[in-house]
PDB file of C-alpha atoms in Angstrom:
ATOM      1  CA  MET A   1      94.288 131.651  71.664  1.00 78.00           C
ATOM      2  CA  ALA A   2      94.318 128.411  73.676  1.00 91.00           C
ATOM      3  CA  TRP A   3      93.426 128.497  77.363  1.00 94.00           C
ATOM      4  CA  TYR A   4      94.777 126.144  80.021  1.00 95.00           C
ATOM      5  CA  ALA A   5      92.021 125.621  82.638  1.00 95.00           C
ATOM      6  CA  TYR A   6      92.645 125.238  86.396  1.00 95.00           C
ATOM      7  CA  CYS A   7      89.302 125.538  88.137  1.00 94.00           C
ATOM      8  CA  ILE A   8      85.908 127.220  88.343  1.00 95.00           C
ATOM      9  CA  GLY A   9      85.250 129.646  91.175  1.00 94.00           C
ATOM     10  CA  GLU A  10      82.530 131.973  92.410  1.00 93.00           C
ATOM     11  CA  LYS A  11      82.554 135.294  90.560  1.00 91.00           C
ATOM     12  CA  GLN A  12      81.416 137.152  93.683  1.00 91.00           C
ATOM     13  CA  ALA A  13      84.583 136.004  95.464  1.00 91.00           C
ATOM     14  CA  PHE A  14      86.677 138.122  93.077  1.00 90.00           C
ATOM     15  CA  PRO A  15      85.434 141.737  93.357  1.00 86.00           C
ATOM     16  CA  GLU A  16      87.753 142.816  90.543  1.00 84.00           C
ATOM     17  CA  LEU A  17      85.457 140.996  88.076  1.00 84.00           C
ATOM     18  CA  ALA A  18      82.447 143.172  88.931  1.00 79.00           C
ATOM     19  CA  ARG A  19      83.392 145.823  86.361  1.00 78.00           C
ATOM     20  CA  HIS A  20      84.861 143.571  83.674  1.00 76.00           C
ATOM     21  CA  ARG A  21      83.491 141.288  80.968  1.00 80.00           C
ATOM     22  CA  LYS A  22      86.868 140.236  79.626  1.00 87.00           C
ATOM     23  CA  PRO A  23      89.594 138.155  81.276  1.00 90.00           C
ATOM     24  CA  ILE A  24      91.651 140.068  83.830  1.00 91.00           C
ATOM     25  CA  PRO A  25      94.966 139.057  85.455  1.00 91.00           C
ATOM     26  CA  LEU A  26      94.866 137.385  88.851  1.00 89.00           C
ATOM     27  CA  GLU A  27      97.556 139.453  90.537  1.00 85.00           C
ATOM     28  CA  SER A  28     100.732 137.735  91.750  1.00 84.00           C
ATOM     29  CA  VAL A  29      99.638 134.269  90.559  1.00 89.00           C
ATOM     30  CA  LEU A  30     101.617 132.433  87.868  1.00 92.00           C
ATOM     31  CA  GLY A  31     100.529 129.111  86.434  1.00 93.00           C
ATOM     32  CA  VAL A  32     101.875 126.362  84.200  1.00 93.00           C
ATOM     33  CA  SER A  33     105.127 127.363  82.465  1.00 90.00           C
ATOM     34  CA  GLY A  34     105.181 130.585  84.496  1.00 92.00           C
ATOM     35  CA  ASN A  35     102.271 132.044  82.496  1.00 93.00           C
ATOM     36  CA  GLN A  36     100.085 134.771  83.947  1.00 95.00           C
ATOM     37  CA  VAL A  37      96.829 133.430  85.425  1.00 95.00           C
ATOM     38  CA  PHE A  38      93.579 135.133  84.404  1.00 95.00           C
ATOM     39  CA  LEU A  39      90.031 135.285  85.748  1.00 94.00           C
ATOM     40  CA  TYR A  40      87.653 134.601  82.858  1.00 93.00           C
ATOM     41  CA  PRO A  41      84.114 135.845  83.702  1.00 91.00           C
ATOM     42  CA  ALA A  42      81.170 133.645  82.695  1.00 88.00           C
ATOM     43  CA  SER A  43      77.830 134.750  84.165  1.00 86.00           C
ATOM     44  CA  ASP A  44      78.122 134.098  87.952  1.00 88.00           C
ATOM     45  CA  LEU A  45      81.245 131.978  87.497  1.00 93.00           C
ATOM     46  CA  ALA A  46      84.946 132.812  87.356  1.00 92.00           C
ATOM     47  CA  ILE A  47      87.018 130.446  85.215  1.00 94.00           C
ATOM     48  CA  VAL A  48      90.692 130.425  86.218  1.00 95.00           C
ATOM     49  CA  VAL A  49      92.889 130.037  83.131  1.00 95.00           C
ATOM     50  CA  SER A  50      96.232 130.950  81.594  1.00 95.00           C
ATOM     51  CA  GLU A  51      97.398 131.261  78.005  1.00 93.00           C
ATOM     52  CA  HIS A  52      98.767 128.010  76.640  1.00 92.00           C
ATOM     53  CA  ASN A  53     100.832 126.696  73.751  1.00 90.00           C
ATOM     54  CA  PRO A  54      99.215 123.348  72.750  1.00 85.00           C
ATOM     55  CA  ALA A  55     102.572 122.100  71.441  1.00 86.00           C
ATOM     56  CA  GLU A  56     104.068 122.364  74.916  1.00 87.00           C
ATOM     57  CA  THR A  57     104.635 119.144  76.879  1.00 86.00           C
ATOM     58  CA  LEU A  58     103.143 119.090  80.376  1.00 90.00           C
ATOM     59  CA  ASN A  59     105.543 117.590  82.912  1.00 90.00           C
ATOM     60  CA  GLN A  60     105.557 116.904  86.648  1.00 92.00           C
ATOM     61  CA  LYS A  61     106.340 120.527  87.508  1.00 93.00           C
ATOM     62  CA  ALA A  62     103.278 121.542  85.488  1.00 93.00           C
ATOM     63  CA  GLY A  63     101.206 119.240  87.690  1.00 93.00           C
ATOM     64  CA  VAL A  64     102.550 120.931  90.821  1.00 94.00           C
ATOM     65  CA  ASP A  65     101.849 124.378  89.312  1.00 95.00           C
ATOM     66  CA  HIS A  66      98.319 123.283  88.393  1.00 95.00           C
ATOM     67  CA  ALA A  67      97.528 122.229  91.970  1.00 94.00           C
ATOM     68  CA  ARG A  68      99.215 125.330  93.432  1.00 94.00           C
ATOM     69  CA  VAL A  69      96.987 127.680  91.405  1.00 95.00           C
ATOM     70  CA  ILE A  70      93.885 125.782  92.573  1.00 95.00           C
ATOM     71  CA  ALA A  71      95.087 126.030  96.189  1.00 93.00           C
ATOM     72  CA  ASP A  72      95.660 129.792  95.789  1.00 93.00           C
ATOM     73  CA  CYS A  73      92.140 130.280  94.419  1.00 93.00           C
ATOM     74  CA  PHE A  74      90.679 128.133  97.197  1.00 94.00           C
ATOM     75  CA  LYS A  75      91.857 130.758  99.702  1.00 91.00           C
ATOM     76  CA  HIS A  76      89.271 133.142  98.222  1.00 89.00           C
ATOM     77  CA  SER A  77      86.515 130.966  96.774  1.00 92.00           C
ATOM     78  CA  THR A  78      84.895 127.562  96.626  1.00 93.00           C
ATOM     79  CA  VAL A  79      86.450 125.877  93.581  1.00 94.00           C
ATOM     80  CA  LEU A  80      85.674 123.057  91.156  1.00 94.00           C
ATOM     81  CA  PRO A  81      89.057 121.811  89.882  1.00 93.00           C
ATOM     82  CA  PHE A  82      89.599 120.879  86.250  1.00 92.00           C
ATOM     83  CA  ARG A  83      91.576 117.751  85.528  1.00 91.00           C
ATOM     84  CA  PHE A  84      95.287 118.378  84.957  1.00 92.00           C
ATOM     85  CA  GLY A  85      95.894 118.961  81.261  1.00 91.00           C
ATOM     86  CA  THR A  86      92.477 120.395  80.305  1.00 92.00           C
ATOM     87  CA  VAL A  87      92.974 122.870  77.446  1.00 93.00           C
ATOM     88  CA  PHE A  88      90.391 124.854  75.472  1.00 94.00           C
ATOM     89  CA  GLN A  89      91.568 125.751  71.989  1.00 91.00           C
ATOM     90  CA  ASP A  90      89.838 129.163  71.893  1.00 90.00           C
ATOM     91  CA  ASP A  91      87.388 131.494  73.632  1.00 89.00           C
ATOM     92  CA  GLU A  92      84.388 129.986  71.896  1.00 91.00           C
ATOM     93  CA  GLY A  93      85.241 126.474  73.056  1.00 91.00           C
ATOM     94  CA  LEU A  94      85.605 127.678  76.645  1.00 93.00           C
ATOM     95  CA  ARG A  95      82.363 129.693  76.632  1.00 90.00           C
ATOM     96  CA  LYS A  96      80.388 126.900  74.975  1.00 92.00           C
ATOM     97  CA  SER A  97      81.528 124.301  77.471  1.00 91.00           C
ATOM     98  CA  ILE A  98      80.744 126.523  80.464  1.00 91.00           C
ATOM     99  CA  ARG A  99      77.317 127.492  79.095  1.00 90.00           C
ATOM    100  CA  SER A 100      76.301 123.870  78.522  1.00 90.00           C
ATOM    101  CA  ASN A 101      77.205 122.919  82.122  1.00 90.00           C
ATOM    102  CA  GLN A 102      76.504 126.177  83.924  1.00 90.00           C
ATOM    103  CA  ARG A 103      73.561 124.953  85.999  1.00 90.00           C
ATOM    104  CA  GLN A 104      75.505 121.917  87.215  1.00 91.00           C
ATOM    105  CA  PHE A 105      78.601 123.969  88.051  1.00 93.00           C
ATOM    106  CA  GLN A 106      76.606 126.522  90.015  1.00 92.00           C
ATOM    107  CA  GLY A 107      74.754 123.773  91.875  1.00 92.00           C
ATOM    108  CA  ASN A 108      78.032 122.085  92.823  1.00 93.00           C
ATOM    109  CA  LEU A 109      79.534 125.366  94.022  1.00 94.00           C
ATOM    110  CA  GLU A 110      76.492 125.902  96.239  1.00 93.00           C
ATOM    111  CA  ARG A 111      76.745 122.376  97.696  1.00 93.00           C
ATOM    112  CA  LEU A 112      80.455 122.774  98.456  1.00 94.00           C
ATOM    113  CA  HIS A 113      80.377 126.400  99.595  1.00 93.00           C
ATOM    114  CA  GLY A 114      82.199 126.888 102.894  1.00 93.00           C
ATOM    115  CA  LYS A 115      83.485 123.306 102.927  1.00 95.00           C
ATOM    116  CA  THR A 116      86.945 121.787 102.704  1.00 95.00           C
ATOM    117  CA  GLU A 117      88.522 118.344 102.452  1.00 95.00           C
ATOM    118  CA  MET A 118      90.777 116.714 105.045  1.00 95.00           C
ATOM    119  CA  HIS A 119      92.809 113.685 104.009  1.00 94.00           C
ATOM    120  CA  LEU A 120      93.595 110.804 106.376  1.00 93.00           C
ATOM    121  CA  LYS A 121      95.971 107.926 105.681  1.00 93.00           C
ATOM    122  CA  ILE A 122      95.794 105.069 108.172  1.00 91.00           C
ATOM    123  CA  TYR A 123      98.313 102.220 108.079  1.00 89.00           C
ATOM    124  CA  VAL A 124      97.074  99.114 109.867  1.00 83.00           C
ATOM    125  CA  ASP A 125      99.118  95.966 110.518  1.00 75.00           C
ATOM    126  CA  ALA A 126      97.557  93.074 108.635  1.00 60.00           C
ATOM    127  CA  CYS A 127      98.482  89.499 107.861  1.00 50.00           C
ATOM    128  CA  CYS A 128     100.368  89.554 104.609  1.00 42.00           C
ATOM    129  CA  THR A 129      99.616  86.825 102.079  1.00 40.00           C
ATOM    130  CA  LYS A 130     102.696  87.323  99.889  1.00 43.00           C
ATOM    131  CA  GLU A 131     104.575  84.308 101.176  1.00 42.00           C
ATOM    132  CA  MET A 132     101.435  82.207 101.121  1.00 39.00           C
ATOM    133  CA  ASP A 133     100.757  83.250  97.527  1.00 44.00           C
ATOM    134  CA  ARG A 134     104.291  82.264  96.554  1.00 45.00           C
ATOM    135  CA  ASN A 135     103.663  78.773  97.917  1.00 46.00           C
ATOM    136  CA  LEU A 136     100.573  78.186  95.804  1.00 46.00           C
ATOM    137  CA  PRO A 137     101.142  75.435  93.182  1.00 49.00           C
ATOM    138  CA  LEU A 138     101.027  76.793  89.649  1.00 47.00           C
ATOM    139  CA  GLU A 139      98.996  73.844  88.433  1.00 52.00           C
ATOM    140  CA  GLY A 140      96.596  71.255  89.802  1.00 53.00           C
ATOM    141  CA  VAL A 141      93.915  71.318  92.461  1.00 58.00           C
ATOM    142  CA  GLY A 142      95.606  69.369  95.247  1.00 65.00           C
ATOM    143  CA  LYS A 143      94.642  69.554  98.889  1.00 70.00           C
ATOM    144  CA  GLU A 144      97.451  72.015  99.693  1.00 71.00           C
ATOM    145  CA  TYR A 145      96.395  74.324  96.868  1.00 68.00           C
ATOM    146  CA  LEU A 146      92.721  74.318  97.926  1.00 70.00           C
ATOM    147  CA  SER A 147      93.671  74.754 101.572  1.00 69.00           C
ATOM    148  CA  ASN A 148      95.791  77.810 100.727  1.00 68.00           C
ATOM    149  CA  LEU A 149      92.961  79.259  98.676  1.00 71.00           C
ATOM    150  CA  ARG A 150      90.593  78.921 101.625  1.00 73.00           C
ATOM    151  CA  GLU A 151      93.127  80.491 103.994  1.00 70.00           C
ATOM    152  CA  ASN A 152      93.719  83.385 101.620  1.00 68.00           C
ATOM    153  CA  ALA A 153      89.963  83.955 101.289  1.00 73.00           C
ATOM    154  CA  THR A 154      89.602  83.896 105.081  1.00 72.00           C
ATOM    155  CA  ARG A 155      92.424  86.413 105.527  1.00 68.00           C
ATOM    156  CA  GLN A 156      90.920  88.628 102.850  1.00 67.00           C
ATOM    157  CA  ARG A 157      87.589  88.664 104.696  1.00 73.00           C
ATOM    158  CA  GLU A 158      89.404  89.442 107.943  1.00 73.00           C
ATOM    159  CA  ARG A 159      91.174  92.407 106.312  1.00 70.00           C
ATOM    160  CA  GLN A 160      87.899  93.700 104.902  1.00 72.00           C
ATOM    161  CA  THR A 161      86.216  93.388 108.299  1.00 77.00           C
ATOM    162  CA  ARG A 162      89.142  95.206 109.956  1.00 77.00           C
ATOM    163  CA  ALA A 163      89.049  97.968 107.318  1.00 77.00           C
ATOM    164  CA  ARG A 164      85.308  98.490 107.799  1.00 81.00           C
ATOM    165  CA  ALA A 165      85.738  98.629 111.565  1.00 83.00           C
ATOM    166  CA  VAL A 166      88.511 101.255 111.391  1.00 83.00           C
ATOM    167  CA  SER A 167      86.584 103.260 108.786  1.00 82.00           C
ATOM    168  CA  PHE A 168      83.471 103.243 111.003  1.00 86.00           C
ATOM    169  CA  GLN A 169      85.563 104.294 113.992  1.00 85.00           C
ATOM    170  CA  MET A 170      87.014 107.230 112.037  1.00 88.00           C
ATOM    171  CA  HIS A 171      83.574 108.299 110.861  1.00 86.00           C
ATOM    172  CA  ARG A 172      82.215 108.210 114.416  1.00 88.00           C
ATOM    173  CA  MET A 173      85.170 110.147 115.837  1.00 88.00           C
ATOM    174  CA  PHE A 174      85.431 112.863 113.185  1.00 91.00           C
ATOM    175  CA  SER A 175      81.728 113.154 112.214  1.00 87.00           C
ATOM    176  CA  PRO A 176      82.391 114.463 108.681  1.00 91.00           C
ATOM    177  CA  LEU A 177      79.674 115.888 106.460  1.00 92.00           C
ATOM    178  CA  ASP A 178      80.659 113.335 103.837  1.00 93.00           C
ATOM    179  CA  GLU A 179      83.494 110.905 103.165  1.00 91.00           C
ATOM    180  CA  GLU A 180      85.298 108.873 100.493  1.00 91.00           C
ATOM    181  CA  VAL A 181      87.143 105.716 101.587  1.00 89.00           C
ATOM    182  CA  SER A 182      89.491 103.366  99.734  1.00 88.00           C
ATOM    183  CA  CYS A 183      91.599 100.463 101.007  1.00 85.00           C
ATOM    184  CA  ARG A 184      94.621  98.603  99.640  1.00 84.00           C
ATOM    185  CA  MET A 185      97.573  96.497 100.768  1.00 82.00           C
ATOM    186  CA  THR A 186     101.030  98.077 100.738  1.00 80.00           C
ATOM    187  CA  GLU A 187     104.225  96.289  99.720  1.00 78.00           C
ATOM    188  CA  SER A 188     105.264  96.172 103.381  1.00 76.00           C
ATOM    189  CA  GLY A 189     102.191  94.094 104.223  1.00 73.00           C
ATOM    190  CA  LYS A 190     100.255  96.861 105.936  1.00 79.00           C
ATOM    191  CA  MET A 191      96.684  97.741 105.082  1.00 84.00           C
ATOM    192  CA  LEU A 192      96.288 101.364 103.941  1.00 89.00           C
ATOM    193  CA  LEU A 193      92.998 103.140 104.485  1.00 89.00           C
ATOM    194  CA  ASP A 194      92.772 106.327 102.431  1.00 91.00           C
ATOM    195  CA  ILE A 195      89.983 108.531 103.778  1.00 93.00           C
ATOM    196  CA  ALA A 196      88.796 111.922 102.523  1.00 93.00           C
ATOM    197  CA  HIS A 197      86.497 113.815 104.902  1.00 94.00           C
ATOM    198  CA  LEU A 198      84.364 116.766 103.855  1.00 96.00           C
ATOM    199  CA  ILE A 199      83.983 119.284 106.694  1.00 95.00           C
ATOM    200  CA  ASP A 200      83.074 122.918 107.287  1.00 95.00           C
ATOM    201  CA  ARG A 201      86.097 125.177 106.824  1.00 93.00           C
ATOM    202  CA  LYS A 202      85.418 126.781 110.198  1.00 94.00           C
ATOM    203  CA  CYS A 203      85.903 123.367 111.845  1.00 94.00           C
ATOM    204  CA  VAL A 204      89.454 122.700 110.595  1.00 95.00           C
ATOM    205  CA  GLU A 205      91.137 123.469 113.925  1.00 95.00           C
ATOM    206  CA  ARG A 206      88.679 121.248 115.793  1.00 94.00           C
ATOM    207  CA  TYR A 207      89.348 118.456 113.290  1.00 94.00           C
ATOM    208  CA  GLN A 208      93.118 118.811 113.730  1.00 95.00           C
ATOM    209  CA  ASN A 209      92.746 118.636 117.516  1.00 94.00           C
ATOM    210  CA  LYS A 210      90.610 115.524 117.182  1.00 93.00           C
ATOM    211  CA  PHE A 211      93.297 113.985 114.948  1.00 94.00           C
ATOM    212  CA  ALA A 212      95.956 114.563 117.623  1.00 93.00           C
ATOM    213  CA  THR A 213      93.763 112.877 120.232  1.00 91.00           C
ATOM    214  CA  THR A 214      92.934 109.978 117.922  1.00 90.00           C
ATOM    215  CA  SER A 215      96.602 109.380 117.017  1.00 88.00           C
ATOM    216  CA  ALA A 216      97.470 109.073 120.693  1.00 88.00           C
ATOM    217  CA  MET A 217      94.643 106.595 121.253  1.00 86.00           C
ATOM    218  CA  MET A 218      95.205 104.337 118.225  1.00 83.00           C
ATOM    219  CA  LYS A 219      98.760 103.232 118.916  1.00 80.00           C
ATOM    220  CA  GLU A 220      98.311 100.084 116.816  1.00 80.00           C
ATOM    221  CA  CYS A 221      97.850 102.248 113.705  1.00 83.00           C
ATOM    222  CA  GLN A 222      99.989 104.864 111.973  1.00 88.00           C
ATOM    223  CA  LEU A 223      97.941 107.944 111.068  1.00 91.00           C
ATOM    224  CA  GLN A 224      98.884 110.749 108.669  1.00 93.00           C
ATOM    225  CA  LEU A 225      96.857 113.933 108.129  1.00 94.00           C
ATOM    226  CA  SER A 226      96.979 116.504 105.344  1.00 93.00           C
ATOM    227  CA  GLY A 227      94.760 119.434 104.452  1.00 91.00           C
ATOM    228  CA  PRO A 228      92.736 121.503 104.321  1.00 93.00           C
ATOM    229  CA  TRP A 229      92.395 120.910 100.567  1.00 93.00           C
ATOM    230  CA  PRO A 230      89.927 121.955  97.912  1.00 92.00           C
ATOM    231  CA  PRO A 231      87.202 119.256  97.889  1.00 91.00           C
ATOM    232  CA  TYR A 232      88.808 117.194  95.094  1.00 90.00           C
ATOM    233  CA  HIS A 233      87.149 113.872  95.927  1.00 90.00           C
ATOM    234  CA  PHE A 234      83.703 115.377  96.365  1.00 90.00           C
ATOM    235  CA  VAL A 235      83.786 117.352  93.121  1.00 85.00           C
ATOM    236  CA  HIS A 236      84.437 114.005  91.449  1.00 70.00           C
ATOM    237  CA  ARG A 237      81.442 112.466  93.229  1.00 63.00           C
ATOM    238  CA  LEU A 238      79.094 115.290  92.218  1.00 57.00           C
ATOM    239  CA  THR A 239      80.103 115.045  88.554  1.00 53.00           C
ATOM    240  CA  ARG A 240      80.488 111.245  88.317  1.00 46.00           C
ATOM    241  CA  GLY A 241      78.496 109.868  85.405  1.00 39.00           C
ATOM    242  CA  ALA A 242      77.402 113.306  84.238  1.00 38.00           C
ATOM    243  CA  HIS A 243      77.861 114.686  80.747  1.00 34.00           C
ATOM    244  CA  THR A 244      80.525 117.324  81.284  1.00 36.00           C
ATOM    245  CA  PRO A 245      82.179 118.534  78.064  1.00 36.00           C
ATOM    246  CA  ALA A 246      84.477 120.763  80.128  1.00 37.00           C
ATOM    247  CA  GLN A 247      86.434 117.661  81.051  1.00 38.00           C
ATOM    248  CA  THR A 248      87.332 116.753  77.478  1.00 41.00           C
ATOM    249  CA  PRO A 249      85.772 119.389  75.205  1.00 42.00           C
ATOM    250  CA  ALA A 250      85.560 118.539  71.537  1.00 37.00           C
ATOM    251  CA  ASN A 251      87.975 121.315  70.651  1.00 39.00           C
ATOM    252  CA  ALA A 252      90.315 120.786  73.591  1.00 40.00           C
ATOM    253  CA  SER A 253      93.408 118.667  73.891  1.00 36.00           C
ATOM    254  CA  ALA A 254      92.954 115.362  75.710  1.00 32.00           C
ATOM    255  CA  PRO A 255      93.703 115.606  79.443  1.00 31.00           C
ATOM    256  CA  ALA A 256      97.171 114.409  80.331  1.00 32.00           C
ATOM    257  CA  PRO A 257      97.593 112.015  83.241  1.00 31.00           C
ATOM    258  CA  ALA A 258      98.199 113.863  86.496  1.00 33.00           C
ATOM    259  CA  PRO A 259     101.808 113.429  87.636  1.00 31.00           C
ATOM    260  CA  ALA A 260     102.695 112.866  91.244  1.00 31.00           C
ATOM    261  CA  ALA A 261     102.700 116.231  92.965  1.00 34.00           C
ATOM    262  CA  PRO A 262     104.810 116.518  96.123  1.00 31.00           C
ATOM    263  CA  GLN A 263     102.809 117.893  99.077  1.00 35.00           C
ATOM    264  CA  LEU A 264      99.649 117.789  96.955  1.00 39.00           C
ATOM    265  CA  GLU A 265      98.291 114.385  97.865  1.00 39.00           C
ATOM    266  CA  PRO A 266      94.660 114.277  96.716  1.00 41.00           C
ATOM    267  CA  ALA A 267      94.192 113.184  93.123  1.00 38.00           C
ATOM    268  CA  LEU A 268      93.151 116.059  90.883  1.00 42.00           C
ATOM    269  CA  ALA A 269      89.449 115.705  90.201  1.00 45.00           C
ATOM    270  CA  ALA A 270      87.733 116.755  87.006  1.00 46.00           C
ATOM    271  CA  VAL A 271      84.670 118.901  86.609  1.00 53.00           C
TER     272      VAL A 271
END
């Protein structure tokens, strides 16, 4: 039997597993393709899975279902999300992969216990270089071409300086336990700062209040907040560069790309 994997949780968070050594249904939770979700016990871990037909195509709705199951489990336990599309072909493949990474998984659950992720998007007006880029000569190294190159480089440095300043300001205001920051230009010419903050779950309301105050202060920027989420970005950081067969086990189907999931903004991380 193939298993579709959603996440790894803490066994102690699911009291129903205390008397069972075999997978048991997670009541009232349906997963990809409407399949019943199960808790699969593995030492001190609970692997959240559902039965799966490997011939089935995973679509955008499956991506939404995947993230929804993780969110449901996060209400009860710290979780380490699997990448969307991770499938173990049988029980042995699942057990082997968990055994070989058990120490790392347990360590990551301990580090992230009681923590959650808040997601900030900050749109900042910036000088757009689209029109300038269109005016660059396709050939030659004339004075106009070199001048435009220098201006573009100057504007790029200015954007980077502005992004660092806003990022530092957000860090100082919100005082997260940890953070992940990325920056890019949007088609409209605005600079988008994408910030994930790791905070204590008990501090969510305080964080939301701080966001409301910050939005009122930073009128030159457009701020958007979502969360609390499972710590997707920080699971990725903890497992980056590590040997983790659970991500693409030898006897599992290759992970499918995660489709866009409405109202589920953070990218699905892999354990």
